[in-house]
Coordinates of C-alpha atoms and ligand atoms in Angstrom, one line a residue:
Chain A
M1 CA 155.0 68.6 131.5
L2 CA 153.3 71.9 132.4
A3 CA 150.8 73.3 129.9
V4 CA 149.2 76.6 130.2
E5 CA 146.5 77.5 127.7
R6 CA 144.9 80.8 127.0
L7 CA 145.2 82.0 130.6
V8 CA 143.4 85.1 131.6
V9 CA 144.0 86.8 135.0
K10 CA 142.6 90.0 136.3
Y11 CA 143.2 92.2 139.3
D12 CA 139.7 93.7 139.8
E13 CA 139.6 95.8 136.6
L14 CA 143.2 95.4 135.5
T15 CA 143.8 92.6 133.2
A16 CA 147.3 91.2 133.9
L17 CA 147.4 88.2 131.6
R18 CA 145.4 88.2 128.3
G19 CA 145.4 84.6 127.0
V20 CA 148.9 83.3 127.9
S21 CA 149.9 79.9 126.6
L22 CA 153.1 78.1 127.3
T23 CA 154.5 74.6 127.8
V24 CA 157.4 73.5 129.8
E25 CA 158.6 69.9 128.8
S26 CA 159.9 67.6 131.4
G27 CA 163.7 68.2 131.9
A28 CA 163.7 71.6 130.1
L29 CA 164.9 74.9 131.3
V30 CA 162.4 77.6 129.9
A31 CA 163.1 81.2 130.2
M32 CA 160.3 83.8 130.5
I33 CA 161.5 87.4 130.0
G34 CA 159.7 90.6 130.0
S35 CA 159.9 94.1 131.5
N36 CA 158.6 95.2 134.9
G37 CA 154.8 94.8 135.0
A38 CA 154.6 92.5 132.0
G39 CA 152.8 89.8 134.1
K40 CA 155.5 87.4 134.9
T41 CA 155.0 87.2 138.5
T42 CA 151.3 87.0 138.0
L43 CA 151.7 83.9 135.7
L44 CA 153.8 82.0 138.3
N45 CA 151.2 82.9 141.0
A46 CA 148.5 81.7 138.9
V47 CA 150.2 78.4 138.3
S48 CA 151.0 78.1 141.9
G49 CA 147.2 78.8 142.9
L50 CA 147.9 81.9 144.8
I51 CA 145.8 84.0 142.6
P52 CA 142.5 83.0 140.8
T53 CA 142.3 82.7 137.1
R54 CA 139.4 84.0 134.9
E55 CA 139.7 81.9 131.7
G56 CA 142.0 79.3 130.4
T57 CA 143.6 76.1 131.8
I58 CA 146.7 74.9 133.5
S59 CA 147.6 71.3 133.4
W60 CA 150.4 69.3 134.9
E61 CA 151.5 65.9 133.6
G62 CA 148.2 65.7 131.7
S63 CA 145.6 66.6 134.5
L64 CA 143.9 69.9 135.1
I65 CA 145.2 71.8 138.1
T66 CA 143.3 75.1 137.5
G67 CA 141.8 76.2 140.8
L68 CA 143.8 74.1 143.2
T69 CA 145.0 75.8 146.5
P70 CA 148.7 76.7 146.7
D71 CA 149.5 73.8 149.2
A72 CA 147.8 71.2 146.7
V73 CA 150.0 72.6 143.8
C74 CA 153.0 72.2 145.9
R75 CA 152.2 68.7 146.8
L76 CA 152.1 67.8 143.0
G77 CA 155.8 68.9 142.9
I78 CA 155.3 72.4 141.3
V79 CA 157.5 74.5 143.5
Q80 CA 157.9 78.3 143.3
A81 CA 160.7 80.4 144.8
P82 CA 158.9 83.6 144.8
E83 CA 160.1 87.2 143.7
G84 CA 161.8 88.9 146.7
R85 CA 162.6 85.5 148.2
K86 CA 160.0 85.7 150.9
L87 CA 162.2 83.8 153.5
F88 CA 160.7 83.1 157.0
A89 CA 162.9 86.1 158.2
K90 CA 162.9 85.2 161.9
M91 CA 163.4 81.4 161.5
T92 CA 166.9 79.9 161.3
V93 CA 168.4 78.8 158.0
E94 CA 167.8 75.2 159.0
E95 CA 164.2 75.9 159.8
N96 CA 163.7 77.6 156.5
L97 CA 165.1 74.6 154.7
Q98 CA 162.9 72.3 156.7
M99 CA 159.8 74.3 155.9
G100 CA 160.7 73.8 152.3
A101 CA 160.1 70.1 152.8
Y102 CA 156.8 70.6 154.6
S103 CA 154.6 68.5 152.2
P104 CA 154.3 64.9 153.2
G105 CA 156.4 63.5 150.2
P106 CA 159.4 65.7 150.7
R107 CA 159.1 65.5 154.4
A108 CA 159.7 61.8 154.3
R109 CA 163.1 62.5 152.7
V110 CA 164.0 65.6 154.6
A111 CA 167.2 64.4 156.1
E112 CA 168.4 63.4 152.6
S113 CA 167.5 66.6 151.0
M114 CA 169.0 68.6 153.8
K115 CA 172.3 67.0 153.2
R116 CA 172.3 67.4 149.5
V117 CA 171.2 71.2 149.8
L118 CA 173.9 71.8 152.5
E119 CA 176.6 70.3 150.2
L120 CA 175.3 72.4 147.3
F121 CA 175.5 75.5 149.4
P122 CA 178.2 75.2 152.1
R123 CA 177.7 78.9 153.1
L124 CA 174.2 77.8 154.3
A125 CA 175.7 74.9 156.4
E126 CA 178.1 77.3 158.1
R127 CA 175.1 79.5 159.1
R128 CA 172.5 77.0 159.8
R129 CA 171.6 78.4 163.3
Q130 CA 171.5 81.9 162.1
T131 CA 168.1 83.7 161.3
A132 CA 167.3 84.1 157.6
E133 CA 167.2 88.0 158.1
S134 CA 170.9 88.0 159.3
L135 CA 172.2 86.7 155.9
S136 CA 173.6 88.7 153.1
G137 CA 171.5 89.2 149.9
G138 CA 173.4 86.5 148.1
E139 CA 173.1 84.0 150.9
Q140 CA 169.5 84.8 151.2
Q141 CA 169.1 83.9 147.5
M142 CA 170.9 80.7 148.2
L143 CA 168.6 80.0 150.9
A144 CA 165.6 80.7 148.7
L145 CA 166.9 78.3 146.2
G146 CA 167.9 75.7 148.9
R147 CA 164.3 75.9 150.4
A148 CA 162.7 75.3 146.9
L149 CA 165.0 72.3 146.4
M150 CA 164.0 70.8 149.8
A151 CA 160.5 70.5 148.3
T152 CA 162.0 68.0 145.7
P153 CA 160.5 69.9 142.8
G154 CA 159.1 68.2 139.7
L155 CA 158.9 71.7 138.2
L156 CA 160.9 74.6 139.7
M157 CA 159.7 78.0 139.0
L158 CA 162.1 80.8 139.9
D159 CA 161.0 84.4 139.9
E160 CA 163.8 86.9 139.5
P161 CA 166.4 84.8 141.3
S162 CA 169.1 87.5 140.8
L163 CA 167.1 90.5 141.7
G164 CA 169.1 93.0 143.8
L165 CA 172.3 90.8 143.8
A166 CA 175.8 92.1 142.8
P167 CA 176.7 91.0 139.3
I168 CA 179.2 88.4 140.5
M169 CA 176.7 86.9 142.9
A170 CA 173.9 87.0 140.1
A171 CA 176.3 85.2 137.8
Q172 CA 177.0 82.5 140.3
I173 CA 173.2 82.0 140.9
F174 CA 172.7 81.6 137.1
E175 CA 175.4 79.1 137.1
I176 CA 173.8 77.1 139.9
I177 CA 170.5 77.2 138.0
G178 CA 172.1 75.8 134.9
D179 CA 173.8 73.0 136.9
L180 CA 170.6 72.1 138.6
N181 CA 168.8 71.7 135.2
R182 CA 171.6 69.6 133.8
A183 CA 171.3 67.5 137.0
G184 CA 167.6 66.8 135.8
T185 CA 165.5 69.5 137.4
T186 CA 162.7 71.0 135.1
I187 CA 162.9 74.8 135.5
L188 CA 160.8 77.7 134.4
L189 CA 162.9 80.7 134.9
V190 CA 161.6 84.4 135.1
S191 CA 164.0 87.1 134.8
Q192 CA 164.8 90.6 133.6
E193 CA 168.4 89.6 133.0
V194 CA 167.7 88.8 129.4
L195 CA 171.2 87.9 128.3
Q196 CA 172.1 85.7 131.2
T197 CA 168.7 84.0 131.3
L198 CA 168.6 83.3 127.6
S199 CA 172.3 82.0 127.7
I200 CA 171.4 79.1 130.1
A201 CA 167.9 78.4 128.7
R202 CA 167.2 76.5 125.6
D203 CA 163.8 78.0 124.9
G204 CA 162.2 81.2 126.0
Y205 CA 159.1 83.2 125.9
L206 CA 158.7 87.0 125.7
L207 CA 155.9 88.4 127.8
E208 CA 154.7 91.9 127.1
N209 CA 151.7 93.6 128.6
G210 CA 150.2 90.3 129.6
E211 CA 150.7 88.7 126.2
I212 CA 153.3 86.3 124.7
T213 CA 154.7 88.3 121.9
L214 CA 157.7 85.9 120.9
A215 CA 158.4 82.3 121.7
G216 CA 161.0 79.9 120.5
P217 CA 164.6 78.6 121.0
S218 CA 166.9 81.1 123.0
E219 CA 169.0 81.9 120.0
R220 CA 166.0 83.1 118.1
L221 CA 164.9 85.3 120.8
L222 CA 168.4 86.8 121.2
A223 CA 168.6 87.5 117.6
D224 CA 165.2 89.3 117.5
Q225 CA 165.4 92.9 116.7
R226 CA 162.8 93.9 119.3
V227 CA 164.6 91.9 122.1
K228 CA 167.9 93.4 121.0
K229 CA 166.5 97.0 121.1
S230 CA 164.2 96.8 124.3
Y231 CA 166.0 94.4 126.4
L232 CA 169.6 94.2 125.5
G233 CA 170.0 97.9 124.6
L234 CA 171.8 96.9 121.5
Chain B
M1 CA 160.4 97.7 204.9
N2 CA 159.2 94.3 205.9
T3 CA 161.4 91.9 203.9
V4 CA 159.2 88.9 204.4
L5 CA 156.2 90.8 203.2
L6 CA 158.1 92.0 200.3
V7 CA 159.3 88.5 199.2
Q8 CA 155.9 87.0 199.8
S9 CA 154.1 89.5 197.7
L10 CA 156.9 89.1 195.1
I11 CA 156.2 85.3 194.9
G12 CA 152.4 85.9 194.9
G13 CA 152.9 88.3 192.0
I14 CA 155.0 85.8 190.1
I15 CA 152.4 83.1 190.5
M16 CA 149.7 85.5 189.4
G17 CA 151.7 86.7 186.5
S18 CA 152.5 83.3 185.2
V19 CA 148.9 82.2 185.2
Y20 CA 148.1 85.3 183.3
A21 CA 150.9 84.5 180.9
L22 CA 149.4 81.0 180.1
L23 CA 146.1 82.7 179.4
G24 CA 147.9 85.3 177.3
V25 CA 150.1 83.2 175.1
G26 CA 147.2 81.8 173.1
F27 CA 145.6 85.2 172.8
S28 CA 148.8 86.5 171.5
L29 CA 149.2 83.7 169.0
T30 CA 145.7 84.2 167.5
W31 CA 146.5 87.9 167.3
G32 CA 149.8 87.4 165.7
V33 CA 149.1 84.5 163.4
M34 CA 145.6 85.1 162.4
R35 CA 145.3 88.8 162.9
V36 CA 142.2 88.0 165.0
I37 CA 141.9 89.9 168.4
H38 CA 140.0 87.2 170.2
I39 CA 137.7 89.1 172.7
S40 CA 136.1 85.9 173.8
H41 CA 139.5 84.2 174.6
A42 CA 139.1 84.8 178.3
A43 CA 135.5 83.8 178.3
F44 CA 136.4 80.3 177.1
G45 CA 138.9 80.2 179.9
L46 CA 136.2 81.1 182.2
I47 CA 133.9 78.3 180.9
A48 CA 136.7 75.9 181.7
A49 CA 136.9 77.2 185.2
F50 CA 133.1 76.8 185.7
V51 CA 133.3 73.2 184.2
A52 CA 136.2 72.4 186.5
Y53 CA 134.3 73.6 189.4
G54 CA 131.3 71.5 188.5
C55 CA 133.3 68.4 188.0
L56 CA 134.9 69.0 191.3
Q57 CA 131.6 69.5 193.1
R58 CA 129.8 66.6 191.4
W59 CA 132.4 64.0 191.0
G60 CA 135.4 65.2 193.1
I61 CA 137.6 65.4 190.0
D62 CA 140.6 67.6 190.6
P63 CA 140.5 70.8 188.6
I64 CA 143.9 70.3 187.0
A65 CA 143.1 66.6 186.3
S66 CA 140.0 67.8 184.5
L67 CA 142.1 69.6 181.9
V68 CA 142.8 66.1 180.4
F69 CA 139.4 66.0 178.8
M70 CA 138.7 69.9 178.9
V71 CA 141.6 71.0 176.7
P72 CA 140.8 68.5 173.9
L73 CA 137.2 69.4 174.2
L74 CA 137.9 73.1 174.0
F75 CA 140.2 72.4 171.0
C76 CA 137.3 70.8 169.0
C77 CA 134.8 73.5 170.2
A78 CA 137.3 76.2 168.9
C79 CA 137.8 74.4 165.6
F80 CA 134.0 74.5 165.1
V81 CA 133.9 78.2 166.1
Y82 CA 136.8 78.8 163.7
R83 CA 135.3 77.0 160.6
F84 CA 131.9 78.5 160.9
L85 CA 132.3 81.9 162.5
I86 CA 135.9 83.2 162.3
L87 CA 136.9 81.8 158.9
P88 CA 134.1 83.7 156.9
V89 CA 135.1 86.9 158.7
T90 CA 138.9 86.4 158.0
K91 CA 138.0 86.9 154.3
A92 CA 137.0 90.5 155.0
R93 CA 139.3 93.3 154.3
E94 CA 139.3 94.7 157.9
V95 CA 140.0 91.2 159.6
I96 CA 141.0 93.0 163.0
V97 CA 138.0 95.0 163.2
S98 CA 135.4 92.7 162.0
S99 CA 136.9 89.8 164.1
M100 CA 136.8 91.9 167.1
I101 CA 133.2 92.7 166.7
L102 CA 132.4 88.9 166.0
T103 CA 134.3 87.6 169.0
F104 CA 132.9 90.4 171.2
G105 CA 129.6 89.0 170.3
I106 CA 130.7 85.5 171.1
A107 CA 131.9 86.6 174.5
I108 CA 128.6 88.2 175.3
I109 CA 126.8 85.1 174.3
V110 CA 129.2 82.7 176.2
E111 CA 128.8 85.1 179.4
N112 CA 125.1 85.0 179.4
I113 CA 125.2 81.1 178.9
M114 CA 127.3 81.0 181.9
L115 CA 124.9 83.2 183.8
L116 CA 122.1 81.1 182.9
I117 CA 123.7 77.8 183.9
W118 CA 125.7 78.8 186.9
G119 CA 124.0 82.0 188.1
P120 CA 125.7 85.3 189.1
D121 CA 127.2 84.2 192.4
P122 CA 131.0 84.1 192.8
R123 CA 132.5 80.6 193.1
L124 CA 135.7 79.5 194.8
I125 CA 137.3 76.2 193.9
T126 CA 138.0 74.3 197.1
T127 CA 140.0 71.2 196.8
W128 CA 141.4 69.1 199.5
Y129 CA 144.6 71.1 199.2
T130 CA 143.2 74.6 199.1
S131 CA 143.6 75.4 202.7
R132 CA 147.0 73.6 203.0
V133 CA 150.2 75.5 203.1
F134 CA 153.8 74.5 203.2
I135 CA 156.3 76.6 204.9
V136 CA 160.0 77.3 204.0
G137 CA 161.8 79.4 206.4
P138 CA 159.7 82.6 207.1
F139 CA 157.6 82.2 204.0
Y140 CA 154.5 80.2 203.5
F141 CA 153.1 78.8 200.3
Q142 CA 149.5 77.8 199.6
Y143 CA 149.3 74.5 197.6
A144 CA 146.6 75.7 195.1
P145 CA 148.5 78.8 193.7
V146 CA 151.7 76.9 193.6
A147 CA 149.8 74.1 191.6
G148 CA 148.5 76.9 189.2
F149 CA 152.0 78.2 188.9
V150 CA 153.5 74.8 188.0
M151 CA 150.6 74.1 185.5
A152 CA 151.2 77.6 183.9
V153 CA 155.0 77.1 183.6
A154 CA 154.4 73.6 182.1
G155 CA 151.7 75.0 179.7
V156 CA 153.8 77.8 178.5
G157 CA 156.7 75.5 178.0
V158 CA 154.6 73.1 176.0
I159 CA 153.3 75.8 173.7
H160 CA 156.9 77.1 173.3
L161 CA 158.3 73.6 172.4
F162 CA 155.5 73.1 170.0
L163 CA 156.2 76.1 168.1
K164 CA 159.9 75.6 168.1
K165 CA 160.3 71.9 167.7
T166 CA 157.4 70.3 165.8
Y167 CA 156.8 70.7 162.0
T168 CA 153.2 72.0 162.7
G169 CA 154.5 74.5 165.2
K170 CA 157.0 75.7 162.7
A171 CA 154.2 75.9 160.0
V172 CA 152.4 78.2 162.5
R173 CA 155.3 80.5 162.7
A174 CA 156.0 80.4 159.0
A175 CA 152.5 81.2 158.1
W176 CA 152.6 84.2 160.4
Q177 CA 156.0 85.5 159.1
Q178 CA 155.3 85.0 155.4
S179 CA 152.0 83.4 154.6
D180 CA 152.4 83.4 150.8
A181 CA 155.7 81.5 151.1
A182 CA 154.2 79.0 153.7
Q183 CA 151.4 78.2 151.3
L184 CA 153.9 77.8 148.4
Y185 CA 155.6 75.2 150.4
G186 CA 152.6 73.2 151.3
V187 CA 151.0 74.9 154.4
N188 CA 147.3 74.9 154.3
L189 CA 146.4 78.2 155.9
T190 CA 142.9 77.3 156.9
R191 CA 144.1 74.1 158.6
I192 CA 147.0 75.9 160.3
S193 CA 144.8 78.7 161.5
M194 CA 142.3 76.3 162.9
I195 CA 145.0 74.3 164.8
T196 CA 146.3 77.7 166.1
F197 CA 142.9 78.8 167.3
G198 CA 142.2 75.5 168.8
L199 CA 145.4 75.3 170.7
A200 CA 145.0 79.0 171.9
V201 CA 141.5 78.2 173.2
G202 CA 142.7 75.0 174.7
S203 CA 145.4 76.8 176.6
A204 CA 142.9 79.5 177.6
G205 CA 141.0 76.7 179.3
A206 CA 144.2 75.8 181.3
G207 CA 144.7 79.4 182.1
G208 CA 141.1 79.8 183.3
V209 CA 141.5 76.9 185.6
G210 CA 144.8 78.3 186.8
L211 CA 143.1 81.6 187.6
A212 CA 140.3 79.8 189.4
L213 CA 142.9 78.3 191.6
L214 CA 143.9 81.7 192.7
Y215 CA 140.7 83.8 192.8
S216 CA 137.0 83.4 193.0
F217 CA 135.2 83.9 189.7
E218 CA 131.7 84.7 188.4
P219 CA 130.3 85.0 184.9
H220 CA 131.5 88.4 184.2
A221 CA 135.2 87.8 185.5
H222 CA 136.4 87.3 182.0
N223 CA 136.1 91.1 181.2
L224 CA 138.6 91.8 183.8
W225 CA 140.9 88.8 182.7
L226 CA 140.7 90.2 179.2
I227 CA 142.1 93.6 180.2
Y228 CA 145.1 91.9 181.8
L229 CA 145.4 89.9 178.7
F230 CA 145.8 92.9 176.6
L231 CA 148.2 94.2 179.1
V232 CA 150.4 91.1 179.1
V233 CA 150.4 90.7 175.4
I234 CA 151.1 94.2 174.5
V235 CA 153.9 94.5 177.0
G236 CA 155.3 91.1 175.9
G237 CA 155.1 91.9 172.3
V238 CA 152.3 90.4 170.1
G239 CA 153.1 86.8 169.2
N240 CA 156.1 86.4 171.4
V241 CA 155.4 83.4 173.6
L242 CA 158.4 83.8 176.0
G243 CA 158.0 87.6 176.0
T244 CA 154.3 87.2 177.0
A245 CA 155.4 84.8 179.8
A246 CA 158.0 87.4 180.9
A247 CA 155.5 90.3 180.7
G248 CA 153.0 88.2 182.6
V249 CA 155.5 87.7 185.4
L250 CA 156.7 91.3 185.3
I251 CA 153.1 92.6 185.6
G252 CA 152.3 90.1 188.4
I253 CA 155.2 91.4 190.3
I254 CA 154.2 94.9 189.9
T255 CA 150.7 94.1 190.9
G256 CA 151.7 92.0 193.7
L257 CA 154.1 94.6 195.2
S258 CA 151.7 97.4 194.7
L259 CA 148.9 95.4 196.3
A260 CA 151.0 94.8 199.4
F261 CA 152.4 98.3 199.8
L262 CA 150.0 100.7 198.2
P263 CA 146.3 101.6 198.8
Y264 CA 144.2 99.4 196.6
Q265 CA 142.8 102.2 194.4
W266 CA 146.4 102.9 193.3
V267 CA 147.1 99.4 192.1
N268 CA 145.4 99.6 188.6
P269 CA 146.3 103.2 187.8
L270 CA 149.9 102.4 188.5
T271 CA 149.8 99.2 186.4
F272 CA 148.2 100.8 183.4
G273 CA 150.2 103.9 183.8
L274 CA 153.3 101.6 183.3
L275 CA 151.6 100.1 180.1
M276 CA 151.2 103.6 178.7
A277 CA 154.9 104.4 179.5
V278 CA 155.8 101.1 177.9
L279 CA 153.9 101.8 174.7
A280 CA 155.3 105.4 174.7
V281 CA 158.9 104.3 174.8
R282 CA 158.6 100.9 173.0
P283 CA 155.5 100.8 170.8
H284 CA 156.0 97.1 169.9
G285 CA 156.3 95.9 173.4
L286 CA 159.3 95.4 175.8
F287 CA 160.5 92.3 173.9
R288 CA 161.4 92.1 170.2
S289 CA 158.7 90.0 168.5
E290 CA 160.5 86.7 167.9
V291 CA 158.4 83.9 166.6
Ligands
LIG1 N1 148.2 92.4 143.8 C1 147.9 93.2 142.8 N2 146.8 94.0 142.7 C2 146.6 94.8 141.6 N3 147.5 94.7 140.6 C3 148.6 93.9 140.5 C4 148.9 93.2 141.7 N4 150.1 92.5 141.3 C5 150.4 92.9 140.2 N5 149.4 93.8 139.7 C6 149.6 94.5 138.4 O1 149.5 93.5 137.4 C7 150.5 93.6 136.3 C8 151.5 92.5 136.2 O2 152.4 92.6 137.3 P1 153.4 91.4 137.6 O3 152.8 90.1 137.4 O4 154.0 91.7 139.1 O5 154.5 91.8 136.6 P2 156.1 91.4 136.5 O6 156.3 90.2 137.5 O7 156.2 90.9 135.1 O8 156.8 92.6 136.8 C9 151.2 95.0 136.7 O9 150.5 96.0 135.9 C10 150.9 95.2 138.1 O10 150.9 96.5 138.4
LIG2 MG1 157.6 90.1 139.0

């Protein structure tokens, strides 16, 4: 279980998170929604150890992980597929997947994971010798997901996995995410696609201006007047 | 035109260029991966040349054989330099500038240590095979440069395979292309940078010994070597190992041919004129940066 408590993160003078608390239970699919600039990416990066925190704590399976370096967080099984995919553009599809399994634990099972990921994404199997930059947007997103799965995540954090994709492709990605969760992967899904995100997640948080303003089961978020007005355009 | 002279100088140029390429790949890697323009790179190569010279003089150890302990030694030395000098500087905002100033200082210190130990006189490595040649048709080959060539090809090949085939090598490339993502998947940037720097300096040692097989050297020689390094790396595309190798050979050929057919004072203006032309036409070097 991931537990974030009263987390404060600042970029120099700008406060990006003002005391955020949230939990992701083992096996859950939790959604984090909010508009551009709300602090969603900041939250994931703080959990991953890419940016320092000012106050508050982050714990994983009961032990404190605040202040760990990103590689150490990854070794604990907390894996982020970052916003904008951030693939290794000039490396092949296969090498990108191998890099996903860089940590010692996943590396010991790299052949097994590779087989599983290529079965999940046959498109990637066809293109395994191509460079990542030569793939289409949808394929790149599959590769980003595949690379994250190669790390055999105990918690998978996805940052805007449908960003920039055609609607059909986005729908397919959300379907895959739902399947992964049903197959047992714990997922924290960050997205601006409020309707699709909340329809596959059981619980959700609304982040506004660095603060959690709403939390609860997805149906409750979907029924909320603010969400309806600001995020669903109803 | 004298065909034999032409081919002979072509071969000489290829040999020289390949050794510069070996010296250049590490320089290129540190530049590309770590954003550090390592001004003392050639100076470390020169230390290796002096130590190889000393080992040969004192114990009769072959210069190439001495690399067996020298490369690991330079690797460790470089890890130390990285940890205590370079790493603090890479936290600065202007990494390129501050690292250049720092490593320029290291180069000066290293140069003066060499002056203190070995004095200012030029040295020439003379092994049992230095004066030997073998003859193929109308061409003759000196053993020492050929040995340097073989070593350079092997060295560049090993670095290339390391980057393409090993997990650590792939992590080096990954860290370079997308350092945040590399960290998110378990790459420890400090450790990978240290390994990169260590390997670069280790290969500089091999390159330095290679150059010492071709030319005489003295404690200031690394300044000239460094200029050629910039040439090779910029033409080859920063961080591109095979591009660097190709650029080394290309520049070697140009230098070799112009040495044979032009008055000496034209050689460097021509070579560097070509560099400027390359930069004007292809600002990122001749070869696409492919890591
Ligand atoms: N590297 C950075 N330096 C300074 N400010 C940043 C940086 N990254 C994000 N911010 C600011 O922090 C706030 C939250 O950004 P972010 O976490 O990217 O939001 P979201 O992912 O929800 O769109 C924004 O106001 C953004 O401008
Ligand atoms: Mg974001």
